[in-house]
Amino acid sequence: MAKDHRQPQRRRGCDGKQKAQIAVAVITTLPQLIWAIAFPLSTLTGS
């Protein structure tokens, strides 16, 4: 169990990049989620 010389990266730049990736993932999946929920609801209420 030798300790690693590299320190854990706790920089704000890394956090910002992670937040950006999460934002991109949310923005890309939100329309699909909305469609997946709205489409069955519209078919149920339409008939």
mmCIF file of N, CA, C and O in Angstrom:
data_model
loop_
_atom_site.group_PDB
_atom_site.id
_atom_site.type_symbol
_atom_site.label_atom_id
_atom_site.label_comp_id
_atom_site.label_asym_id
_atom_site.label_seq_id
_atom_site.Cartn_x
_atom_site.Cartn_y
_atom_site.Cartn_z
ATOM 1 N N MET A 1 0.838 -1.205 0.000
ATOM 2 C CA MET A 1 0.000 0.000 0.000
ATOM 3 C C MET A 1 0.869 1.250 0.000
ATOM 4 O O MET A 1 0.885 2.014 0.953
ATOM 5 N N ALA A 2 1.626 1.409 -1.063
ATOM 6 C CA ALA A 2 2.478 2.596 -1.177
ATOM 7 C C ALA A 2 1.623 3.803 -1.552
ATOM 8 O O ALA A 2 0.739 3.706 -2.388
ATOM 9 N N LYS A 3 1.933 4.916 -0.919
ATOM 10 C CA LYS A 3 1.143 6.121 -1.198
ATOM 11 C C LYS A 3 1.509 6.689 -2.560
ATOM 12 O O LYS A 3 2.676 6.675 -2.958
ATOM 13 N N ASP A 4 0.535 7.167 -3.261
ATOM 14 C CA ASP A 4 0.776 7.768 -4.566
ATOM 15 C C ASP A 4 1.323 9.176 -4.369
ATOM 16 O O ASP A 4 0.864 9.913 -3.499
ATOM 17 N N HIS A 5 2.290 9.552 -5.198
ATOM 18 C CA HIS A 5 2.876 10.883 -5.059
ATOM 19 C C HIS A 5 1.946 11.964 -5.608
ATOM 20 O O HIS A 5 2.036 13.112 -5.236
ATOM 21 N N ARG A 6 1.067 11.552 -6.523
ATOM 22 C CA ARG A 6 0.133 12.537 -7.077
ATOM 23 C C ARG A 6 -0.913 12.930 -6.037
ATOM 24 O O ARG A 6 -1.490 12.065 -5.386
ATOM 25 N N GLN A 7 -1.170 14.200 -5.935
ATOM 26 C CA GLN A 7 -2.185 14.668 -4.989
ATOM 27 C C GLN A 7 -3.555 14.617 -5.655
ATOM 28 O O GLN A 7 -3.666 14.762 -6.862
ATOM 29 N N PRO A 8 -4.599 14.363 -4.873
ATOM 30 C CA PRO A 8 -5.955 14.370 -5.455
ATOM 31 C C PRO A 8 -6.272 15.726 -6.067
ATOM 32 O O PRO A 8 -6.060 16.761 -5.430
ATOM 33 N N GLN A 9 -6.756 15.708 -7.275
ATOM 34 C CA GLN A 9 -7.031 16.970 -7.971
ATOM 35 C C GLN A 9 -8.305 17.599 -7.420
ATOM 36 O O GLN A 9 -9.402 17.139 -7.654
ATOM 37 N N ARG A 10 -8.103 18.653 -6.662
ATOM 38 C CA ARG A 10 -9.244 19.380 -6.088
ATOM 39 C C ARG A 10 -9.223 20.810 -6.595
ATOM 40 O O ARG A 10 -9.234 21.761 -5.819
ATOM 41 N N ARG A 11 -9.114 20.971 -7.898
ATOM 42 C CA ARG A 11 -9.063 22.316 -8.456
ATOM 43 C C ARG A 11 -10.456 22.740 -8.892
ATOM 44 O O ARG A 11 -11.281 21.911 -9.233
ATOM 45 N N ARG A 12 -10.668 24.051 -8.925
ATOM 46 C CA ARG A 12 -11.986 24.539 -9.325
ATOM 47 C C ARG A 12 -12.188 24.353 -10.829
ATOM 48 O O ARG A 12 -13.302 24.243 -11.291
ATOM 49 N N GLY A 13 -11.086 24.301 -11.569
ATOM 50 C CA GLY A 13 -11.188 24.090 -13.006
ATOM 51 C C GLY A 13 -11.779 22.720 -13.319
ATOM 52 O O GLY A 13 -12.609 22.572 -14.204
ATOM 53 N N CYS A 14 -11.358 21.713 -12.572
ATOM 54 C CA CYS A 14 -11.888 20.362 -12.786
ATOM 55 C C CYS A 14 -13.380 20.330 -12.456
ATOM 56 O O CYS A 14 -14.160 19.714 -13.151
ATOM 57 N N ASP A 15 -13.758 20.983 -11.373
ATOM 58 C CA ASP A 15 -15.172 21.020 -10.993
ATOM 59 C C ASP A 15 -15.989 21.722 -12.069
ATOM 60 O O ASP A 15 -17.079 21.304 -12.403
ATOM 61 N N GLY A 16 -15.431 22.798 -12.613
ATOM 62 C CA GLY A 16 -16.136 23.530 -13.659
ATOM 63 C C GLY A 16 -16.318 22.667 -14.895
ATOM 64 O O GLY A 16 -17.373 22.668 -15.518
ATOM 65 N N LYS A 17 -15.283 21.896 -15.230
ATOM 66 C CA LYS A 17 -15.374 21.022 -16.402
ATOM 67 C C LYS A 17 -16.427 19.948 -16.153
ATOM 68 O O LYS A 17 -17.203 19.612 -17.039
ATOM 69 N N GLN A 18 -16.439 19.413 -14.934
ATOM 70 C CA GLN A 18 -17.425 18.378 -14.598
ATOM 71 C C GLN A 18 -18.845 18.948 -14.673
ATOM 72 O O GLN A 18 -19.747 18.317 -15.199
ATOM 73 N N LYS A 19 -19.011 20.153 -14.165
ATOM 74 C CA LYS A 19 -20.337 20.788 -14.223
ATOM 75 C C LYS A 19 -20.755 21.015 -15.671
ATOM 76 O O LYS A 19 -21.921 20.834 -16.012
ATOM 77 N N ALA A 20 -19.798 21.392 -16.512
ATOM 78 C CA ALA A 20 -20.105 21.614 -17.921
ATOM 79 C C ALA A 20 -20.536 20.306 -18.583
ATOM 80 O O ALA A 20 -21.491 20.281 -19.362
ATOM 81 N N GLN A 21 -19.853 19.218 -18.259
ATOM 82 C CA GLN A 21 -20.217 17.924 -18.837
ATOM 83 C C GLN A 21 -21.607 17.502 -18.371
ATOM 84 O O GLN A 21 -22.402 16.983 -19.147
ATOM 85 N N ILE A 22 -21.897 17.740 -17.096
ATOM 86 C CA ILE A 22 -23.218 17.392 -16.561
ATOM 87 C C ILE A 22 -24.287 18.248 -17.241
ATOM 88 O O ILE A 22 -25.350 17.747 -17.608
ATOM 89 N N ALA A 23 -23.992 19.525 -17.427
ATOM 90 C CA ALA A 23 -24.953 20.421 -18.079
ATOM 91 C C ALA A 23 -25.231 19.958 -19.502
ATOM 92 O O ALA A 23 -26.384 19.919 -19.940
ATOM 93 N N VAL A 24 -24.185 19.571 -20.224
ATOM 94 C CA VAL A 24 -24.362 19.094 -21.601
ATOM 95 C C VAL A 24 -25.198 17.823 -21.605
ATOM 96 O O VAL A 24 -26.103 17.663 -22.427
ATOM 97 N N ALA A 25 -24.928 16.922 -20.656
ATOM 98 C CA ALA A 25 -25.680 15.666 -20.592
ATOM 99 C C ALA A 25 -27.150 15.938 -20.285
ATOM 100 O O ALA A 25 -28.044 15.342 -20.892
ATOM 101 N N VAL A 26 -27.422 16.856 -19.372
ATOM 102 C CA VAL A 26 -28.809 17.182 -19.021
ATOM 103 C C VAL A 26 -29.527 17.821 -20.203
ATOM 104 O O VAL A 26 -30.663 17.455 -20.522
ATOM 105 N N ILE A 27 -28.835 18.747 -20.873
ATOM 106 C CA ILE A 27 -29.459 19.455 -21.997
ATOM 107 C C ILE A 27 -29.766 18.486 -23.136
ATOM 108 O O ILE A 27 -30.780 18.612 -23.813
ATOM 109 N N THR A 28 -28.896 17.496 -23.339
ATOM 110 C CA THR A 28 -29.106 16.559 -24.450
ATOM 111 C C THR A 28 -30.168 15.520 -24.109
ATOM 112 O O THR A 28 -30.858 15.035 -25.002
ATOM 113 N N THR A 29 -30.318 15.179 -22.833
ATOM 114 C CA THR A 29 -31.279 14.131 -22.471
ATOM 115 C C THR A 29 -32.648 14.684 -22.097
ATOM 116 O O THR A 29 -33.636 13.956 -22.133
ATOM 117 N N LEU A 30 -32.719 15.961 -21.737
ATOM 118 C CA LEU A 30 -34.006 16.538 -21.327
ATOM 119 C C LEU A 30 -35.078 16.443 -22.407
ATOM 120 O O LEU A 30 -36.195 16.022 -22.106
ATOM 121 N N PRO A 31 -34.805 16.824 -23.654
ATOM 122 C CA PRO A 31 -35.852 16.718 -24.678
ATOM 123 C C PRO A 31 -36.351 15.286 -24.852
ATOM 124 O O PRO A 31 -37.550 15.061 -25.043
ATOM 125 N N GLN A 32 -35.450 14.315 -24.752
ATOM 126 C CA GLN A 32 -35.863 12.916 -24.874
ATOM 127 C C GLN A 32 -36.761 12.524 -23.712
ATOM 128 O O GLN A 32 -37.756 11.820 -23.892
ATOM 129 N N LEU A 33 -36.397 12.979 -22.507
ATOM 130 C CA LEU A 33 -37.218 12.672 -21.333
ATOM 131 C C LEU A 33 -38.598 13.302 -21.470
ATOM 132 O O LEU A 33 -39.624 12.664 -21.214
ATOM 133 N N ILE A 34 -38.632 14.559 -21.879
ATOM 134 C CA ILE A 34 -39.916 15.255 -22.032
ATOM 135 C C ILE A 34 -40.779 14.546 -23.073
ATOM 136 O O ILE A 34 -41.973 14.332 -22.868
ATOM 137 N N TRP A 35 -40.154 14.146 -24.190
ATOM 138 C CA TRP A 35 -40.895 13.462 -25.246
ATOM 139 C C TRP A 35 -41.413 12.119 -24.749
ATOM 140 O O TRP A 35 -42.543 11.733 -25.009
ATOM 141 N N ALA A 36 -40.549 11.393 -24.010
ATOM 142 C CA ALA A 36 -40.925 10.066 -23.514
ATOM 143 C C ALA A 36 -42.087 10.158 -22.528
ATOM 144 O O ALA A 36 -42.882 9.226 -22.409
ATOM 145 N N ILE A 37 -42.209 11.268 -21.822
ATOM 146 C CA ILE A 37 -43.304 11.426 -20.854
ATOM 147 C C ILE A 37 -44.541 12.030 -21.539
ATOM 148 O O ILE A 37 -45.665 11.600 -21.295
ATOM 149 N N ALA A 38 -44.315 13.017 -22.403
ATOM 150 C CA ALA A 38 -45.437 13.736 -23.004
ATOM 151 C C ALA A 38 -46.154 12.912 -24.054
ATOM 152 O O ALA A 38 -47.393 12.994 -24.166
ATOM 153 N N PHE A 39 -45.427 12.123 -24.814
ATOM 154 C CA PHE A 39 -46.056 11.372 -25.908
ATOM 155 C C PHE A 39 -47.104 10.358 -25.403
ATOM 156 O O PHE A 39 -48.238 10.361 -25.856
ATOM 157 N N PRO A 40 -46.756 9.499 -24.430
ATOM 158 C CA PRO A 40 -47.777 8.567 -23.907
ATOM 159 C C PRO A 40 -48.944 9.310 -23.259
ATOM 160 O O PRO A 40 -50.093 8.873 -23.358
ATOM 161 N N LEU A 41 -48.663 10.397 -22.581
ATOM 162 C CA LEU A 41 -49.735 11.166 -21.924
ATOM 163 C C LEU A 41 -50.685 11.728 -22.990
ATOM 164 O O LEU A 41 -51.906 11.671 -22.827
ATOM 165 N N SER A 42 -50.129 12.250 -24.081
ATOM 166 C CA SER A 42 -50.977 12.840 -25.122
ATOM 167 C C SER A 42 -51.811 11.761 -25.807
ATOM 168 O O SER A 42 -52.964 11.991 -26.147
ATOM 169 N N THR A 43 -51.243 10.573 -25.976
ATOM 170 C CA THR A 43 -52.012 9.498 -26.614
ATOM 171 C C THR A 43 -53.100 9.006 -25.680
ATOM 172 O O THR A 43 -54.204 8.676 -26.125
ATOM 173 N N LEU A 44 -52.815 8.967 -24.389
ATOM 174 C CA LEU A 44 -53.820 8.511 -23.418
ATOM 175 C C LEU A 44 -54.967 9.509 -23.333
ATOM 176 O O LEU A 44 -56.148 9.136 -23.329
ATOM 177 N N THR A 45 -54.640 10.788 -23.244
ATOM 178 C CA THR A 45 -55.680 11.798 -23.091
ATOM 179 C C THR A 45 -56.379 12.062 -24.427
ATOM 180 O O THR A 45 -57.550 12.427 -24.440
ATOM 181 N N GLY A 46 -55.677 11.847 -25.536
ATOM 182 C CA GLY A 46 -56.267 12.084 -26.843
ATOM 183 C C GLY A 46 -57.329 11.056 -27.184
ATOM 184 O O GLY A 46 -58.338 11.361 -27.809
ATOM 185 N N SER A 47 -57.136 9.837 -26.740
ATOM 186 C CA SER A 47 -58.125 8.774 -27.045
ATOM 187 C C SER A 47 -59.129 8.682 -25.916
ATOM 188 O O SER A 47 -60.216 9.127 -25.991
#
